[in-house]
Amino acid sequence: MTEARNAPTSGGFDYLIVGAGFAGSVLAERLASDGQRVLIVDRRPHIGGNAYDRYDDAGILIHPYGPHIFHTNSKDVFDYLSRFTQWRPYEHRVLASVDGQLLPIPINLDTVNRLYGLNLTSFQVEDFFASVAEKVEQVRTSEDVVVSKVGRDLYNKFFRGYTRKQWGLDPSELDASVTARVPTRTNRDDRYFADTYQAMPLHGYTRMFENMLSNPNISVMLNTDYRDIVDFIPYGHMIYTGPVDAFFDYCYGKLPYRSLEFVHETHAREHFQPTGTVNYPNDYGYTRISEFKYITGQQHPHTSVVYEYPRAEGDPYYPVPRPENQELYKRYAALADARPDVTFVGRLATYRYYNMDQVVAQALATYRRLTGGQPQPEATPAG
């Protein structure tokens, strides 16, 4: 069933926005605040894209598409989103199951001391890393990144198996950006992120998106493929946030993505594991288990978790970072550049792995360009 609201009784729309995730919703809100009439369309039955959250049957707030942890160094992005939500401070922590222990990841001083039974100081662990690091003349691959910093043993224990599961490829076959995202620390800082702003929407992402899309100039159609309505609803300009290869009917072939299968469970106990996420780099078919109550701060006698199983097929989540894939994307980008009637924005439309804050920054920059504001640099891809 197609769901629509706020539809104008006559005339068309200034903008048709395809996709109600971060990119589409930010642009809809900004344009509607200028008095533009906006129709935002999504094939899913909900707004919020992959950041959508909901309460499960037990009454626990979960993220159906895996944990989404908000963090940013951008005051502009944080201040913008703060118009639509209050925040709960939250610093994400991750443990990795390695050699029968749960050890901090990113690798830090405690990781090394507990794994090897040592008692090194911060200064000594720098020497330790230097002693085990392998010299790499030119860092090209994800394997090069890690072994040149922390050596072969830590690479094998923490990175190689996880990466092979996540990507279906050995780290030696992947661009350096994949593992470059994860830092190595010489202190005891066990936070997964080090950003200035680390917080979760107090009442969840969906509530934030509802507030963002509440302007009466915005109409929302869910359960709708834009192709089914594009020829029947008049509009001035299209903003497209879906897969760029799908827009052009895969004329050059499909852009490779990795997907995920999410298996949710609810348990009749206070907590399932000692922290928000536990990685399993070497065991089982899943890469990690996340427990939502740590992330949301919700109080509940039961707890809900999600297991993540990487898949080759399914909804597109992660562009596969290999040179040949970037070359294929460039062919689609040339087609996109030749369509002044359509603006392509967001992860899928630009075949980049962006964090949530980077998608918001890209959308705000796109809004400024569309409305004649000062051009802003686009978000730098995560990693």
Short mmCIF file of C-alpha atoms in Angstrom, two decimals:
data_model
loop_
_atom_site.label_atom_id
_atom_site.label_comp_id
_atom_site.label_asym_id
_atom_site.label_seq_id
_atom_site.Cartn_x
_atom_site.Cartn_y
_atom_site.Cartn_z
CA MET A 1 0.00 0.00 0.00
CA THR A 2 1.24 3.48 -0.85
CA GLU A 3 1.15 5.85 2.10
CA ALA A 4 1.07 9.58 1.46
CA ARG A 5 0.61 12.62 3.65
CA ASN A 6 0.59 16.39 3.23
CA ALA A 7 0.00 16.00 -0.53
CA PRO A 8 -0.99 19.33 -2.10
CA THR A 9 -4.46 19.45 -3.60
CA SER A 10 -3.33 21.06 -6.84
CA GLY A 11 -0.19 21.68 -8.83
CA GLY A 12 3.02 19.74 -8.64
CA PHE A 13 6.17 19.70 -6.58
CA ASP A 14 9.32 21.73 -6.82
CA TYR A 15 11.43 18.70 -5.89
CA LEU A 16 10.98 14.95 -6.11
CA ILE A 17 13.39 13.28 -3.67
CA VAL A 18 14.04 9.56 -4.05
CA GLY A 19 14.95 8.00 -0.70
CA ALA A 20 13.98 9.02 2.85
CA GLY A 21 17.28 8.31 4.56
CA PHE A 22 19.69 10.95 5.85
CA ALA A 23 20.54 12.48 2.47
CA GLY A 24 16.96 12.74 1.24
CA SER A 25 15.47 13.84 4.54
CA VAL A 26 18.04 16.59 5.18
CA LEU A 27 17.50 17.98 1.69
CA ALA A 28 13.71 17.75 2.03
CA GLU A 29 13.80 19.64 5.33
CA ARG A 30 16.14 22.37 4.06
CA LEU A 31 14.25 22.93 0.81
CA ALA A 32 10.85 22.89 2.52
CA SER A 33 12.09 25.47 5.01
CA ASP A 34 12.65 27.76 2.00
CA GLY A 35 9.03 27.31 0.97
CA GLN A 36 9.72 24.68 -1.70
CA ARG A 37 7.14 21.93 -2.12
CA VAL A 38 8.83 18.56 -1.78
CA LEU A 39 7.68 15.01 -2.42
CA ILE A 40 9.94 12.37 -0.82
CA VAL A 41 9.45 8.78 -1.97
CA ASP A 42 10.83 5.56 -0.50
CA ARG A 43 10.28 1.95 -1.51
CA ARG A 44 10.49 0.82 2.11
CA PRO A 45 7.51 1.08 4.50
CA HIS A 46 9.31 3.58 6.74
CA ILE A 47 11.39 6.75 6.77
CA GLY A 48 14.97 6.96 8.05
CA GLY A 49 16.70 4.57 5.65
CA ASN A 50 19.09 2.18 7.38
CA ALA A 51 19.08 4.38 10.50
CA TYR A 52 15.38 3.62 11.12
CA ASP A 53 14.68 2.27 14.60
CA ARG A 54 11.58 0.76 16.21
CA TYR A 55 10.37 -1.04 19.30
CA ASP A 56 10.36 -4.82 19.01
CA ASP A 57 7.71 -7.16 20.45
CA ALA A 58 9.40 -7.03 23.85
CA GLY A 59 9.23 -3.23 23.89
CA ILE A 60 12.97 -2.77 23.33
CA LEU A 61 14.18 -0.08 20.93
CA ILE A 62 16.20 -1.82 18.21
CA HIS A 63 17.95 -0.89 14.97
CA PRO A 64 16.60 -3.37 12.38
CA TYR A 65 19.52 -2.68 10.02
CA GLY A 66 22.26 -3.04 12.61
CA PRO A 67 23.62 -0.58 15.16
CA HIS A 68 23.94 3.03 14.06
CA ILE A 69 26.24 4.95 16.41
CA PHE A 70 26.29 8.69 15.87
CA HIS A 71 29.64 10.47 16.10
CA THR A 72 31.06 13.53 14.40
CA ASN A 73 33.73 16.21 14.62
CA SER A 74 31.50 18.68 12.80
CA LYS A 75 29.80 21.26 15.02
CA ASP A 76 27.68 22.34 12.05
CA VAL A 77 26.31 18.83 11.53
CA PHE A 78 25.70 18.28 15.24
CA ASP A 79 23.99 21.66 15.65
CA TYR A 80 21.83 21.04 12.59
CA LEU A 81 20.58 17.65 13.82
CA SER A 82 20.07 19.10 17.30
CA ARG A 83 17.14 21.05 15.87
CA PHE A 84 15.25 17.77 15.58
CA THR A 85 16.37 15.74 18.59
CA GLN A 86 17.70 15.88 22.09
CA TRP A 87 20.75 13.72 22.72
CA ARG A 88 21.96 11.10 25.18
CA PRO A 89 25.76 11.10 25.52
CA TYR A 90 27.13 7.73 24.47
CA GLU A 91 30.66 6.51 23.78
CA HIS A 92 30.67 3.19 21.95
CA ARG A 93 32.98 0.43 23.13
CA VAL A 94 33.82 -2.76 21.26
CA LEU A 95 35.50 -5.96 22.41
CA ALA A 96 36.97 -8.63 20.14
CA SER A 97 36.83 -12.33 20.95
CA VAL A 98 40.44 -13.45 20.43
CA ASP A 99 42.24 -16.48 21.90
CA GLY A 100 39.51 -17.05 24.47
CA GLN A 101 39.54 -13.45 25.74
CA LEU A 102 37.40 -10.39 25.11
CA LEU A 103 39.93 -7.67 24.28
CA PRO A 104 39.52 -3.96 23.44
CA ILE A 105 39.35 -2.98 19.78
CA PRO A 106 40.81 -0.69 18.42
CA ILE A 107 44.02 -2.27 19.67
CA ASN A 108 45.35 -0.34 22.67
CA LEU A 109 47.77 -0.80 25.55
CA ASP A 110 45.40 -3.11 27.45
CA THR A 111 44.82 -5.23 24.33
CA VAL A 112 48.55 -5.96 23.99
CA ASN A 113 49.22 -6.50 27.69
CA ARG A 114 46.29 -8.88 28.21
CA LEU A 115 46.83 -10.80 24.97
CA TYR A 116 50.52 -11.46 25.56
CA GLY A 117 50.63 -11.40 29.38
CA LEU A 118 52.82 -8.31 29.43
CA ASN A 119 52.96 -5.21 31.63
CA LEU A 120 54.11 -2.58 29.14
CA THR A 121 53.75 1.16 29.59
CA SER A 122 52.51 3.50 26.84
CA PHE A 123 56.10 4.27 25.86
CA GLN A 124 57.07 0.61 25.83
CA VAL A 125 54.11 -0.41 23.69
CA GLU A 126 55.28 2.02 21.00
CA ASP A 127 58.57 0.13 20.94
CA PHE A 128 56.67 -3.16 20.90
CA PHE A 129 54.68 -2.12 17.82
CA ALA A 130 57.87 -0.95 16.14
CA SER A 131 59.57 -4.27 16.88
CA VAL A 132 56.79 -6.40 15.34
CA ALA A 133 55.83 -4.10 12.43
CA GLU A 134 56.76 -5.27 8.96
CA LYS A 135 58.38 -2.82 6.59
CA VAL A 136 56.13 -2.06 3.62
CA GLU A 137 57.66 0.02 0.85
CA GLN A 138 54.30 1.32 -0.39
CA VAL A 139 51.04 0.88 1.50
CA ARG A 140 48.49 -0.20 -1.08
CA THR A 141 46.21 -2.78 0.54
CA SER A 142 44.38 -3.28 3.81
CA GLU A 143 46.92 -5.91 4.78
CA ASP A 144 49.77 -3.44 4.22
CA VAL A 145 48.10 -0.90 6.54
CA VAL A 146 47.92 -3.27 9.49
CA VAL A 147 51.15 -5.26 9.22
CA SER A 148 53.15 -2.05 8.76
CA LYS A 149 51.74 -0.74 12.06
CA VAL A 150 51.29 -3.73 14.39
CA GLY A 151 52.83 -6.75 12.66
CA ARG A 152 51.61 -10.08 11.37
CA ASP A 153 50.36 -11.73 14.58
CA LEU A 154 47.96 -8.95 15.61
CA TYR A 155 46.88 -8.66 11.98
CA ASN A 156 46.00 -12.36 11.88
CA LYS A 157 44.23 -12.33 15.25
CA PHE A 158 42.14 -9.18 14.89
CA PHE A 159 41.87 -8.17 11.24
CA ARG A 160 42.37 -10.87 8.64
CA GLY A 161 39.49 -13.18 9.58
CA TYR A 162 37.07 -10.32 10.23
CA THR A 163 37.88 -8.69 6.90
CA ARG A 164 37.56 -11.96 4.98
CA LYS A 165 34.12 -12.53 6.49
CA GLN A 166 32.98 -8.93 6.02
CA TRP A 167 34.14 -8.51 2.42
CA GLY A 168 34.48 -12.04 1.06
CA LEU A 169 38.03 -11.05 0.11
CA ASP A 170 41.43 -11.24 1.75
CA PRO A 171 42.71 -7.88 3.06
CA SER A 172 45.53 -8.15 0.51
CA GLU A 173 42.84 -7.77 -2.19
CA LEU A 174 41.21 -4.67 -0.69
CA ASP A 175 42.04 -0.99 -0.80
CA ALA A 176 43.97 0.40 2.17
CA SER A 177 40.94 2.48 3.23
CA VAL A 178 39.15 -0.54 4.74
CA THR A 179 41.49 -1.14 7.68
CA ALA A 180 42.85 2.41 7.79
CA ARG A 181 39.53 3.35 9.45
CA VAL A 182 40.57 1.55 12.65
CA PRO A 183 43.29 3.34 14.67
CA THR A 184 45.96 1.81 16.88
CA ARG A 185 46.43 3.38 20.32
CA THR A 186 49.32 3.33 22.77
CA ASN A 187 47.17 4.39 25.75
CA ARG A 188 44.18 2.78 27.49
CA ASP A 189 41.51 4.69 25.55
CA ASP A 190 38.95 1.97 24.80
CA ARG A 191 36.41 4.14 22.99
CA TYR A 192 35.71 2.92 19.48
CA PHE A 193 35.48 6.50 18.21
CA ALA A 194 37.43 9.57 19.27
CA ASP A 195 35.13 12.23 17.76
CA THR A 196 34.28 15.47 19.56
CA TYR A 197 30.54 14.75 19.51
CA GLN A 198 29.39 11.27 20.47
CA ALA A 199 25.71 10.86 21.31
CA MET A 200 22.51 9.02 20.41
CA PRO A 201 19.14 10.64 19.60
CA LEU A 202 17.35 10.63 22.96
CA HIS A 203 14.10 9.23 21.57
CA GLY A 204 15.62 7.35 18.65
CA TYR A 205 16.41 8.04 15.03
CA THR A 206 12.88 7.57 13.73
CA ARG A 207 11.55 10.31 16.01
CA MET A 208 14.33 12.59 14.74
CA PHE A 209 13.39 11.87 11.12
CA GLU A 210 9.71 12.46 11.89
CA ASN A 211 10.58 15.89 13.26
CA MET A 212 12.78 16.58 10.24
CA LEU A 213 9.98 15.76 7.82
CA SER A 214 7.14 17.47 9.71
CA ASN A 215 7.11 20.62 7.55
CA PRO A 216 3.71 20.90 5.77
CA ASN A 217 5.60 21.59 2.53
CA ILE A 218 6.88 17.97 2.62
CA SER A 219 4.79 15.06 1.33
CA VAL A 220 5.90 11.50 2.00
CA MET A 221 5.08 8.40 -0.06
CA LEU A 222 6.23 5.05 1.35
CA ASN A 223 6.08 1.55 -0.16
CA THR A 224 6.60 3.32 -3.47
CA ASP A 225 9.11 2.83 -6.26
CA TYR A 226 9.71 6.25 -7.76
CA ARG A 227 9.54 4.73 -11.26
CA ASP A 228 5.88 3.95 -10.65
CA ILE A 229 4.97 7.60 -10.11
CA VAL A 230 7.63 9.66 -11.87
CA ASP A 231 5.63 10.01 -15.09
CA PHE A 232 2.40 10.97 -13.35
CA ILE A 233 3.39 13.53 -10.72
CA PRO A 234 4.71 16.87 -11.98
CA TYR A 235 7.90 18.12 -10.35
CA GLY A 236 10.69 20.55 -11.12
CA HIS A 237 13.91 18.74 -10.15
CA MET A 238 14.79 15.26 -8.96
CA ILE A 239 17.17 14.47 -6.09
CA TYR A 240 18.20 10.82 -6.24
CA THR A 241 19.77 8.98 -3.29
CA GLY A 242 19.41 5.39 -4.53
CA PRO A 243 21.98 3.17 -6.27
CA VAL A 244 23.43 5.03 -9.25
CA ASP A 245 23.74 1.86 -11.35
CA ALA A 246 20.04 1.08 -10.82
CA PHE A 247 19.09 4.59 -11.99
CA PHE A 248 20.78 3.88 -15.31
CA ASP A 249 19.31 0.35 -15.56
CA TYR A 250 22.70 -1.29 -14.92
CA CYS A 251 23.76 -0.38 -18.45
CA TYR A 252 27.43 -0.96 -17.61
CA GLY A 253 26.74 -3.82 -15.21
CA LYS A 254 26.16 -3.89 -11.45
CA LEU A 255 28.40 -2.04 -9.05
CA PRO A 256 29.67 -4.56 -6.46
CA TYR A 257 28.36 -4.21 -2.91
CA ARG A 258 28.52 -6.28 0.23
CA SER A 259 25.29 -6.86 2.06
CA LEU A 260 24.32 -8.01 5.53
CA GLU A 261 21.78 -10.39 7.03
CA PHE A 262 20.56 -9.38 10.48
CA VAL A 263 19.36 -11.98 12.98
CA HIS A 264 17.61 -10.43 15.99
CA GLU A 265 17.09 -12.17 19.32
CA THR A 266 15.49 -11.15 22.62
CA HIS A 267 16.69 -12.72 25.88
CA ALA A 268 15.00 -12.81 29.25
CA ARG A 269 17.89 -11.31 31.16
CA GLU A 270 19.28 -7.86 31.93
CA HIS A 271 22.30 -8.10 29.65
CA PHE A 272 23.64 -10.53 27.06
CA GLN A 273 27.27 -9.35 26.82
CA PRO A 274 29.58 -6.90 28.62
CA THR A 275 29.47 -4.05 26.08
CA GLY A 276 27.58 -2.62 23.10
CA THR A 277 29.35 -4.70 20.45
CA VAL A 278 31.53 -7.82 20.50
CA ASN A 279 33.46 -8.69 17.33
CA TYR A 280 34.18 -12.28 16.32
CA PRO A 281 37.08 -12.06 13.86
CA ASN A 282 38.00 -15.74 13.85
CA ASP A 283 34.98 -17.79 14.96
CA TYR A 284 31.43 -18.32 13.70
CA GLY A 285 29.77 -17.11 10.52
CA TYR A 286 28.81 -13.73 11.96
CA THR A 287 31.15 -10.78 12.38
CA ARG A 288 29.69 -9.21 15.49
CA ILE A 289 26.87 -9.14 18.05
CA SER A 290 25.46 -5.81 19.21
CA GLU A 291 23.23 -5.23 22.23
CA PHE A 292 20.89 -2.28 21.87
CA LYS A 293 20.28 -1.34 25.50
CA TYR A 294 23.90 -0.23 25.88
CA ILE A 295 23.51 1.96 22.81
CA THR A 296 20.10 3.49 23.57
CA GLY A 297 20.36 3.60 27.38
CA GLN A 298 16.92 2.00 27.69
CA GLN A 299 16.00 0.35 31.00
CA HIS A 300 14.24 -3.01 30.51
CA PRO A 301 14.32 -6.39 32.27
CA HIS A 302 14.94 -8.15 28.92
CA THR A 303 17.53 -7.41 26.27
CA SER A 304 17.67 -7.58 22.46
CA VAL A 305 20.73 -8.29 20.34
CA VAL A 306 21.52 -8.55 16.64
CA TYR A 307 23.93 -10.89 14.87
CA GLU A 308 25.44 -9.65 11.59
CA TYR A 309 26.16 -12.11 8.80
CA PRO A 310 27.92 -10.63 5.75
CA ARG A 311 26.39 -11.63 2.43
CA ALA A 312 27.27 -11.24 -1.23
CA GLU A 313 23.62 -10.64 -2.19
CA GLY A 314 20.91 -8.47 -0.65
CA ASP A 315 20.37 -4.77 -0.01
CA PRO A 316 23.50 -2.77 -0.93
CA TYR A 317 25.39 -1.65 2.20
CA TYR A 318 29.12 -1.39 1.53
CA PRO A 319 30.73 -0.45 -1.79
CA VAL A 320 33.59 -2.88 -2.38
CA PRO A 321 36.75 -0.71 -2.42
CA ARG A 322 38.78 -2.04 -5.31
CA PRO A 323 40.27 -0.03 -8.19
CA GLU A 324 38.25 -1.81 -10.88
CA ASN A 325 35.01 -0.95 -9.05
CA GLN A 326 35.95 2.72 -8.91
CA GLU A 327 36.60 2.63 -12.65
CA LEU A 328 33.13 1.19 -13.23
CA TYR A 329 31.61 3.85 -10.97
CA LYS A 330 33.35 6.59 -12.96
CA ARG A 331 31.42 5.46 -16.05
CA TYR A 332 28.15 5.85 -14.16
CA ALA A 333 29.32 9.17 -12.69
CA ALA A 334 29.81 10.47 -16.22
CA LEU A 335 26.20 9.59 -17.02
CA ALA A 336 25.08 11.30 -13.82
CA ASP A 337 27.05 14.44 -14.70
CA ALA A 338 25.19 14.56 -18.01
CA ARG A 339 21.83 14.78 -16.22
CA PRO A 340 21.39 18.40 -15.01
CA ASP A 341 17.76 17.57 -14.21
CA VAL A 342 18.85 15.14 -11.47
CA THR A 343 21.09 15.66 -8.43
CA PHE A 344 22.80 12.50 -7.16
CA VAL A 345 23.64 12.52 -3.45
CA GLY A 346 24.33 10.05 -0.65
CA ARG A 347 26.17 6.77 -0.21
CA LEU A 348 24.49 4.74 -2.93
CA ALA A 349 24.27 7.50 -5.53
CA THR A 350 27.97 8.34 -5.22
CA TYR A 351 29.28 4.82 -4.46
CA ARG A 352 31.12 5.96 -1.33
CA TYR A 353 31.17 4.64 2.21
CA TYR A 354 30.08 7.66 4.23
CA ASN A 355 29.39 7.77 7.95
CA MET A 356 26.03 9.27 8.90
CA ASP A 357 27.48 12.67 9.72
CA GLN A 358 29.29 12.76 6.39
CA VAL A 359 26.03 12.09 4.55
CA VAL A 360 24.44 14.99 6.46
CA ALA A 361 27.39 17.24 5.57
CA GLN A 362 27.16 16.23 1.91
CA ALA A 363 23.40 16.89 1.88
CA LEU A 364 23.82 20.34 3.47
CA ALA A 365 26.52 21.20 0.92
CA THR A 366 24.24 20.00 -1.88
CA TYR A 367 21.41 22.18 -0.57
CA ARG A 368 23.69 25.22 -0.66
CA ARG A 369 24.67 24.48 -4.24
CA LEU A 370 21.06 23.93 -5.33
CA THR A 371 19.93 27.19 -3.80
CA GLY A 372 22.85 29.31 -4.96
CA GLY A 373 24.70 29.45 -1.67
CA GLN A 374 28.45 29.35 -1.41
CA PRO A 375 29.82 26.01 -2.68
CA GLN A 376 31.06 23.85 0.15
CA PRO A 377 33.55 21.01 -0.08
CA GLU A 378 31.92 17.59 -0.17
CA ALA A 379 32.29 15.19 2.71
CA THR A 380 35.51 13.21 2.75
CA PRO A 381 34.71 9.48 2.50
CA ALA A 382 35.03 7.57 5.75
CA GLY A 383 38.44 5.99 6.13
#
